[in-house]
Amino acid sequence: MSVSTPAKASGQRIFIQEVGPRDGFQIEGRFIPTGEKIALIDELSLCGLAKIEATSFTSPKAIPALADADEVMRGLRRQPGVVYTALVPNLRGAERALAAGADELNLVMSASETHNLLNLRMTREQSRARLLEVVALAKGAGAALNVSLSCSFGCPMEGEVPPAVVLELAGCFLDQGVGGITLCDTTGMAHPGQVAELCRAFRASFPQAELTVHLHNTRGMGLANALAAVEAGADRFDASLGGLGGCPYAPGATGNVCTEDLVHMLQAMGFRVDVDLPRLLAAARTLPGLLGHDVPGQVLHAGQSLDLHPVPATLAEIRVRALGQA
Ligand code: COA
Ligand code: ZN
């Protein structure tokens, strides 16, 4: 792979999609009260994010943390320009999401048979058939459609997932009129070379489709993977405030790429991200109080790279000594 990113990217637009309220909250042990979920999403709505995945319309037995999906989606103070999406595994979820006013249905299935069975209790072929029913329903209702393919870069139980499997599934849904596909690295198995290769193959096969890359930072490769994806033509990323996140049905899953760390890197490089980073950081700062534990985000702890530290008082003395030795 050749790394050819210019020192200063020339204002290329990158879209940031917040998934903390779904991928993040779904794995929290403590149920976040509905009003607090809504308040955080309302604040995120003012940060310049392109899309917010507000919740998932899944079985409350499977994902009890998001059992209040209907109230959350109905209770949001919507901002123009923000797409409010929700994860949907089946027809029942799609009906609930449409009734609650979701702008987009983010249909989910896994590229790995084992993960699909554990996460959705269906074979991949059963999921595909169910989701194609949802596509037909949503087309009639005028809602936008995206399909998230879990384990696109590997499965924690099966290992490698062939790119051909991922591309075949993507093609099947795009042929039926779905607008976008998300390639998900559900347990942070991908490395930058692999991300670049799959994104390039996707772009070559489906140049018109909206491509989102959904990365987890489980092995510290999240930001490197994001950059590799940008170089390969991706311009949309899911990310999670504070670096929260993880699938409860994928062994070893940990947090997503952290939204504020991703925005910080891309803005520093000169990409156009249109996200209000100080406001996003202020929102991230509320997470430990909301969740009862610290979060992995790094800029939150270290500050932005150009936030200056006070010069130690001993500097003047050190300077005099150094100059005296000249
Ligand atoms: N919303 C609410 N309830 C739902 C539902 C939905 N989308 N889908 C199914 N249910 C309910 C059924 O009504 C039924 O309720 P009952 O027991 O009170 O009669 C129960 O769930 C079982 O329904 P069934 O169709 O047999 O589902 P299942 O048990 O085979 O589970 C899924 C299949 C897909 C619904 C479930 O595995 C799921 O929601 N998974 C989501 C996992 C997830 O979000 N993972 C993290 C993100 S990748
Ligand atoms: Zn995820």
Short mmCIF file of C-alpha atoms and ligand atoms in Angstrom, two decimals:
data_model
loop_
_atom_site.label_atom_id
_atom_site.label_comp_id
_atom_site.label_asym_id
_atom_site.label_seq_id
_atom_site.Cartn_x
_atom_site.Cartn_y
_atom_site.Cartn_z
CA MET A 1 0.00 0.00 0.00
CA SER A 2 1.34 3.45 -0.81
CA VAL A 3 0.60 6.12 1.75
CA SER A 4 0.12 9.32 -0.21
CA THR A 5 -1.83 11.61 2.11
CA PRO A 6 -0.64 15.18 1.61
CA ALA A 7 0.66 17.04 4.67
CA LYS A 8 -2.44 19.25 4.46
CA ALA A 9 -5.54 17.67 2.91
CA SER A 10 -7.20 20.14 0.57
CA GLY A 11 -10.51 20.58 2.34
CA GLN A 12 -11.99 17.28 1.17
CA ARG A 13 -15.34 16.74 2.95
CA ILE A 14 -15.61 13.84 5.40
CA PHE A 15 -18.99 13.00 6.96
CA ILE A 16 -19.08 11.95 10.61
CA GLN A 17 -21.94 9.79 11.86
CA GLU A 18 -22.39 9.41 15.61
CA VAL A 19 -23.32 5.92 16.79
CA GLY A 20 -22.69 6.28 20.54
CA PRO A 21 -26.39 6.36 21.46
CA ARG A 22 -26.79 2.96 19.75
CA ASP A 23 -23.46 1.08 19.60
CA GLY A 24 -22.32 2.74 22.83
CA PHE A 25 -25.39 2.52 25.01
CA GLN A 26 -26.32 -1.03 23.87
CA ILE A 27 -23.45 -2.53 25.86
CA GLU A 28 -23.68 -0.39 29.02
CA GLY A 29 -24.53 -2.34 32.14
CA ARG A 30 -26.59 0.47 33.66
CA PHE A 31 -29.84 1.43 31.89
CA ILE A 32 -29.45 5.06 30.83
CA PRO A 33 -32.73 6.83 31.62
CA THR A 34 -34.67 7.79 28.47
CA GLY A 35 -34.61 11.53 29.25
CA GLU A 36 -30.81 11.46 29.59
CA LYS A 37 -30.43 9.63 26.29
CA ILE A 38 -32.60 12.23 24.57
CA ALA A 39 -30.72 15.14 26.21
CA LEU A 40 -27.37 13.80 24.98
CA ILE A 41 -28.65 13.20 21.43
CA ASP A 42 -30.18 16.70 21.40
CA GLU A 43 -26.78 18.15 22.34
CA LEU A 44 -25.03 16.00 19.69
CA SER A 45 -27.56 17.32 17.16
CA LEU A 46 -26.01 20.78 17.61
CA CYS A 47 -22.42 19.61 16.95
CA GLY A 48 -22.53 19.45 13.13
CA LEU A 49 -22.71 15.67 12.75
CA ALA A 50 -24.12 14.41 9.44
CA LYS A 51 -26.06 11.50 10.93
CA ILE A 52 -26.91 10.21 14.40
CA GLU A 53 -27.84 6.59 15.07
CA ALA A 54 -30.22 7.34 17.90
CA THR A 55 -31.15 3.80 18.95
CA SER A 56 -32.01 0.32 17.66
CA PHE A 57 -35.43 -1.23 17.15
CA THR A 58 -34.35 -4.69 18.25
CA SER A 59 -35.92 -7.20 20.60
CA PRO A 60 -35.87 -5.75 24.15
CA LYS A 61 -34.83 -9.22 25.31
CA ALA A 62 -31.77 -9.13 23.03
CA ILE A 63 -30.81 -5.51 23.78
CA PRO A 64 -32.49 -4.40 27.03
CA ALA A 65 -30.41 -1.19 27.17
CA LEU A 66 -32.35 0.15 24.16
CA ALA A 67 -35.82 -1.07 25.10
CA ASP A 68 -36.97 2.58 25.07
CA ALA A 69 -36.23 3.05 21.34
CA ASP A 70 -39.74 4.29 20.50
CA GLU A 71 -39.71 7.02 23.19
CA VAL A 72 -36.16 8.07 22.30
CA MET A 73 -36.87 8.44 18.57
CA ARG A 74 -40.14 10.28 19.20
CA GLY A 75 -38.68 12.54 21.90
CA LEU A 76 -35.76 14.06 19.97
CA ARG A 77 -35.51 17.76 19.19
CA ARG A 78 -34.59 17.28 15.54
CA GLN A 79 -32.20 19.64 13.82
CA PRO A 80 -32.41 20.25 10.08
CA GLY A 81 -29.51 18.71 8.19
CA VAL A 82 -29.05 15.83 10.64
CA VAL A 83 -30.24 12.39 9.50
CA TYR A 84 -31.69 10.39 12.40
CA THR A 85 -31.16 6.71 11.76
CA ALA A 86 -31.86 3.54 13.73
CA LEU A 87 -30.60 -0.02 13.59
CA VAL A 88 -33.23 -2.52 12.43
CA PRO A 89 -32.88 -6.34 12.32
CA ASN A 90 -36.32 -7.40 11.01
CA LEU A 91 -39.76 -6.33 9.80
CA ARG A 92 -41.09 -5.70 13.31
CA GLY A 93 -38.16 -3.37 13.98
CA ALA A 94 -38.76 -1.57 10.68
CA GLU A 95 -42.44 -0.99 11.46
CA ARG A 96 -41.53 0.41 14.89
CA ALA A 97 -38.79 2.65 13.45
CA LEU A 98 -41.08 4.04 10.75
CA ALA A 99 -43.88 4.68 13.24
CA ALA A 100 -41.45 6.55 15.51
CA GLY A 101 -40.30 8.76 12.61
CA ALA A 102 -36.76 7.52 11.82
CA ASP A 103 -35.39 9.24 8.70
CA GLU A 104 -33.39 6.18 7.77
CA LEU A 105 -33.51 2.47 8.57
CA ASN A 106 -30.07 0.97 9.08
CA LEU A 107 -30.68 -2.72 8.40
CA VAL A 108 -28.21 -5.07 10.01
CA MET A 109 -26.87 -8.52 9.25
CA SER A 110 -23.49 -10.15 9.54
CA ALA A 111 -21.13 -11.29 6.82
CA SER A 112 -20.22 -14.16 9.17
CA GLU A 113 -22.68 -17.04 9.58
CA THR A 114 -21.61 -17.71 13.19
CA HIS A 115 -21.95 -14.08 14.28
CA ASN A 116 -25.27 -13.72 12.48
CA LEU A 117 -26.67 -16.76 14.30
CA LEU A 118 -25.49 -15.48 17.70
CA ASN A 119 -26.47 -11.86 17.18
CA LEU A 120 -29.70 -12.21 15.23
CA ARG A 121 -30.65 -15.86 15.85
CA MET A 122 -31.00 -16.42 12.10
CA THR A 123 -28.83 -17.81 9.33
CA ARG A 124 -27.44 -15.26 6.92
CA GLU A 125 -29.93 -16.40 4.27
CA GLN A 126 -32.83 -15.92 6.71
CA SER A 127 -31.56 -12.44 7.56
CA ARG A 128 -31.15 -11.57 3.90
CA ALA A 129 -34.73 -12.66 3.18
CA ARG A 130 -36.14 -10.74 6.17
CA LEU A 131 -34.23 -7.61 5.26
CA LEU A 132 -35.40 -7.77 1.66
CA GLU A 133 -38.96 -7.72 3.02
CA VAL A 134 -38.00 -4.60 5.00
CA VAL A 135 -36.60 -2.99 1.85
CA ALA A 136 -39.95 -3.47 0.12
CA LEU A 137 -41.81 -1.98 3.10
CA ALA A 138 -39.49 1.01 3.48
CA LYS A 139 -39.58 1.86 -0.23
CA GLY A 140 -43.34 2.30 0.05
CA ALA A 141 -42.92 4.46 3.18
CA GLY A 142 -40.28 6.73 1.62
CA ALA A 143 -37.63 6.14 4.31
CA ALA A 144 -33.96 6.03 3.35
CA LEU A 145 -32.18 2.68 3.66
CA ASN A 146 -28.68 1.63 4.63
CA VAL A 147 -27.38 -1.87 5.29
CA SER A 148 -24.67 -2.46 7.92
CA LEU A 149 -22.67 -5.64 7.32
CA SER A 150 -21.19 -6.77 10.65
CA CYS A 151 -17.86 -8.64 10.68
CA SER A 152 -16.98 -7.43 7.16
CA PHE A 153 -13.28 -7.54 8.05
CA GLY A 154 -13.28 -10.75 10.11
CA CYS A 155 -15.26 -12.70 12.68
CA PRO A 156 -13.97 -13.35 16.21
CA MET A 157 -15.15 -16.98 15.94
CA GLU A 158 -14.60 -17.81 12.24
CA GLY A 159 -11.54 -15.68 11.52
CA GLU A 160 -11.17 -14.31 8.00
CA VAL A 161 -14.33 -13.36 6.12
CA PRO A 162 -13.78 -13.44 2.33
CA PRO A 163 -14.23 -10.02 0.68
CA ALA A 164 -16.30 -11.75 -2.02
CA VAL A 165 -18.94 -12.65 0.60
CA VAL A 166 -19.15 -9.01 1.73
CA LEU A 167 -19.33 -7.66 -1.82
CA GLU A 168 -22.00 -10.16 -2.85
CA LEU A 169 -24.22 -9.15 0.08
CA ALA A 170 -23.63 -5.45 -0.62
CA GLY A 171 -24.52 -5.94 -4.29
CA CYS A 172 -27.68 -7.85 -3.45
CA PHE A 173 -29.04 -4.99 -1.30
CA LEU A 174 -27.86 -2.21 -3.61
CA ASP A 175 -29.60 -3.97 -6.52
CA GLN A 176 -32.84 -3.73 -4.55
CA GLY A 177 -32.52 0.04 -4.18
CA VAL A 178 -30.75 0.40 -0.83
CA GLY A 179 -28.79 3.68 -0.89
CA GLY A 180 -25.82 2.90 1.32
CA ILE A 181 -23.70 0.11 2.77
CA THR A 182 -21.67 0.20 5.97
CA LEU A 183 -18.64 -2.05 6.20
CA CYS A 184 -18.32 -2.87 9.90
CA ASP A 185 -15.19 -4.00 11.70
CA THR A 186 -17.26 -5.24 14.62
CA THR A 187 -14.40 -6.40 16.84
CA GLY A 188 -11.48 -4.33 15.57
CA MET A 189 -9.78 -7.10 13.58
CA ALA A 190 -9.03 -5.05 10.45
CA HIS A 191 -5.64 -3.56 9.61
CA PRO A 192 -5.06 -0.58 7.30
CA GLY A 193 -3.97 -2.61 4.26
CA GLN A 194 -7.10 -4.74 4.50
CA VAL A 195 -9.36 -1.72 4.95
CA ALA A 196 -7.88 0.00 1.90
CA GLU A 197 -8.29 -3.15 -0.18
CA LEU A 198 -11.95 -3.75 0.69
CA CYS A 199 -12.88 -0.06 0.33
CA ARG A 200 -11.19 0.07 -3.08
CA ALA A 201 -12.95 -3.10 -4.20
CA PHE A 202 -16.28 -1.71 -2.95
CA ARG A 203 -15.76 1.60 -4.76
CA ALA A 204 -14.78 -0.18 -7.97
CA SER A 205 -17.88 -2.40 -7.88
CA PHE A 206 -20.41 0.17 -6.63
CA PRO A 207 -19.23 3.68 -7.56
CA GLN A 208 -22.67 5.27 -6.95
CA ALA A 209 -23.38 3.78 -3.50
CA GLU A 210 -22.94 5.69 -0.25
CA LEU A 211 -20.13 3.91 1.62
CA THR A 212 -19.73 4.16 5.39
CA VAL A 213 -16.86 2.60 7.31
CA HIS A 214 -17.61 1.50 10.89
CA LEU A 215 -14.48 0.80 12.89
CA HIS A 216 -13.78 -0.42 16.40
CA ASN A 217 -10.51 0.45 18.11
CA THR A 218 -10.10 -2.89 19.90
CA ARG A 219 -6.48 -3.32 18.82
CA GLY A 220 -5.50 0.34 18.50
CA MET A 221 -5.79 0.35 14.69
CA GLY A 222 -8.95 2.47 14.48
CA LEU A 223 -7.55 5.84 13.35
CA ALA A 224 -4.98 4.23 11.05
CA ASN A 225 -7.81 2.23 9.49
CA ALA A 226 -9.90 5.39 9.05
CA LEU A 227 -7.07 7.09 7.22
CA ALA A 228 -6.52 4.05 5.01
CA ALA A 229 -10.23 4.12 4.17
CA VAL A 230 -10.06 7.83 3.23
CA GLU A 231 -7.13 7.14 0.93
CA ALA A 232 -9.16 4.37 -0.69
CA GLY A 233 -12.09 6.70 -1.39
CA ALA A 234 -14.32 6.48 1.71
CA ASP A 235 -15.76 9.74 3.01
CA ARG A 236 -18.21 8.61 5.72
CA PHE A 237 -17.42 7.18 9.13
CA ASP A 238 -19.39 5.91 12.06
CA ALA A 239 -17.77 6.86 15.36
CA SER A 240 -18.76 6.91 18.98
CA LEU A 241 -18.54 9.75 21.50
CA GLY A 242 -15.87 8.99 24.09
CA GLY A 243 -15.00 5.76 22.23
CA LEU A 244 -17.95 3.85 23.70
CA GLY A 245 -19.37 0.82 21.96
CA GLY A 246 -19.35 -2.90 21.36
CA CYS A 247 -21.61 -5.72 20.28
CA PRO A 248 -22.86 -7.83 23.22
CA TYR A 249 -22.97 -10.89 20.92
CA ALA A 250 -19.39 -10.62 19.61
CA PRO A 251 -16.79 -12.00 22.04
CA GLY A 252 -14.06 -9.48 22.84
CA ALA A 253 -15.88 -6.48 21.40
CA THR A 254 -14.80 -3.06 22.68
CA GLY A 255 -15.41 0.56 21.72
CA ASN A 256 -15.78 2.24 18.36
CA VAL A 257 -13.32 4.69 16.95
CA CYS A 258 -13.81 7.74 19.17
CA THR A 259 -15.72 10.55 17.46
CA GLU A 260 -13.77 13.43 18.96
CA ASP A 261 -10.40 11.72 18.31
CA LEU A 262 -11.35 11.09 14.67
CA VAL A 263 -12.61 14.67 14.17
CA HIS A 264 -9.48 16.04 15.86
CA MET A 265 -7.18 14.07 13.53
CA LEU A 266 -9.08 14.87 10.34
CA GLN A 267 -9.39 18.59 11.14
CA ALA A 268 -5.68 18.80 12.04
CA MET A 269 -4.90 17.27 8.63
CA GLY A 270 -7.02 19.87 6.83
CA PHE A 271 -10.06 17.77 5.92
CA ARG A 272 -13.43 19.55 5.99
CA VAL A 273 -15.40 17.87 8.76
CA ASP A 274 -17.91 20.59 9.78
CA VAL A 275 -18.06 19.34 13.38
CA ASP A 276 -17.79 21.76 16.32
CA LEU A 277 -14.97 19.97 18.17
CA PRO A 278 -15.05 22.03 21.42
CA ARG A 279 -18.80 21.41 21.68
CA LEU A 280 -18.31 17.70 20.97
CA LEU A 281 -15.60 17.51 23.64
CA ALA A 282 -17.92 19.22 26.12
CA ALA A 283 -20.56 16.56 25.39
CA ALA A 284 -17.97 13.78 25.79
CA ARG A 285 -16.96 15.28 29.16
CA THR A 286 -20.47 14.53 30.48
CA LEU A 287 -20.18 10.78 29.72
CA PRO A 288 -18.39 9.58 32.90
CA GLY A 289 -21.12 11.21 35.01
CA LEU A 290 -23.85 9.71 32.84
CA LEU A 291 -22.38 6.20 32.68
CA GLY A 292 -20.58 5.89 36.00
CA HIS A 293 -17.19 5.06 34.43
CA ASP A 294 -14.35 6.67 32.51
CA VAL A 295 -14.28 6.52 28.69
CA PRO A 296 -11.36 5.62 26.38
CA GLY A 297 -11.34 8.81 24.23
CA GLN A 298 -7.82 10.23 24.15
CA VAL A 299 -8.26 13.88 23.16
CA LEU A 300 -10.72 14.19 26.03
CA HIS A 301 -7.89 13.31 28.41
CA ALA A 302 -4.92 14.90 26.64
CA GLY A 303 -6.58 18.02 25.17
CA GLN A 304 -6.21 19.10 21.53
CA SER A 305 -2.69 18.93 20.12
CA LEU A 306 -2.38 22.74 20.05
CA ASP A 307 -3.81 23.29 23.54
CA LEU A 308 -0.72 24.74 25.23
CA HIS A 309 0.52 23.80 28.67
CA PRO A 310 1.86 26.50 31.03
CA VAL A 311 5.63 26.83 30.94
CA PRO A 312 7.15 25.55 34.23
CA ALA A 313 8.47 28.31 36.56
CA THR A 314 11.93 26.77 36.42
CA LEU A 315 12.31 27.65 32.72
CA ALA A 316 13.83 31.12 33.35
CA GLU A 317 16.52 29.61 35.59
CA ILE A 318 17.25 26.84 33.06
CA ARG A 319 17.56 29.43 30.27
CA VAL A 320 20.00 31.59 32.28
CA ARG A 321 22.11 28.53 33.08
CA ALA A 322 22.08 27.34 29.46
CA LEU A 323 23.03 30.78 28.12
CA GLY A 324 25.79 31.08 30.77
CA GLN A 325 27.35 27.90 29.38
CA ALA A 326 27.30 29.15 25.81
N1 COA B 1 -38.67 -5.21 18.27
C1 COA B 1 -39.31 -5.61 19.39
N2 COA B 1 -39.57 -6.88 19.69
C2 COA B 1 -39.19 -7.80 18.81
C3 COA B 1 -38.53 -7.47 17.62
C4 COA B 1 -38.26 -6.12 17.37
N3 COA B 1 -37.60 -5.72 16.28
N4 COA B 1 -38.27 -8.60 16.96
C5 COA B 1 -38.76 -9.61 17.68
N5 COA B 1 -39.32 -9.12 18.80
C6 COA B 1 -39.95 -9.87 19.88
C7 COA B 1 -41.08 -10.76 19.40
O1 COA B 1 -42.27 -10.02 19.39
C8 COA B 1 -41.08 -11.84 20.43
O2 COA B 1 -41.68 -11.37 21.61
P1 COA B 1 -42.43 -12.35 22.64
O3 COA B 1 -41.38 -13.30 23.15
O4 COA B 1 -42.93 -11.42 23.68
O5 COA B 1 -43.47 -13.02 21.82
C9 COA B 1 -39.61 -12.04 20.73
O6 COA B 1 -38.98 -10.77 20.41
C10 COA B 1 -38.97 -13.14 19.93
O7 COA B 1 -39.25 -12.92 18.55
P2 COA B 1 -38.47 -13.71 17.41
O8 COA B 1 -38.92 -13.23 16.08
O9 COA B 1 -38.57 -15.20 17.69
O10 COA B 1 -37.00 -13.18 17.61
P3 COA B 1 -35.70 -13.95 18.08
O11 COA B 1 -35.80 -14.31 19.51
O12 COA B 1 -35.40 -14.99 17.09
O13 COA B 1 -34.60 -12.76 17.96
C11 COA B 1 -33.99 -10.73 16.85
C12 COA B 1 -34.30 -12.21 16.71
C13 COA B 1 -33.34 -10.30 15.55
C14 COA B 1 -35.27 -9.97 17.07
C15 COA B 1 -33.03 -10.51 18.06
O14 COA B 1 -31.99 -11.44 18.03
C16 COA B 1 -32.47 -9.10 18.08
O15 COA B 1 -33.18 -8.13 18.28
N6 COA B 1 -31.14 -8.97 17.90
C17 COA B 1 -30.48 -7.68 17.88
C18 COA B 1 -29.05 -7.84 18.26
C19 COA B 1 -28.32 -6.53 18.24
O16 COA B 1 -28.85 -5.45 18.12
N7 COA B 1 -26.97 -6.64 18.39
C20 COA B 1 -26.10 -5.50 18.45
C21 COA B 1 -25.98 -4.72 17.21
S1 COA B 1 -25.03 -5.48 15.97
ZN ZN B 2 -20.10 -1.54 16.07
#
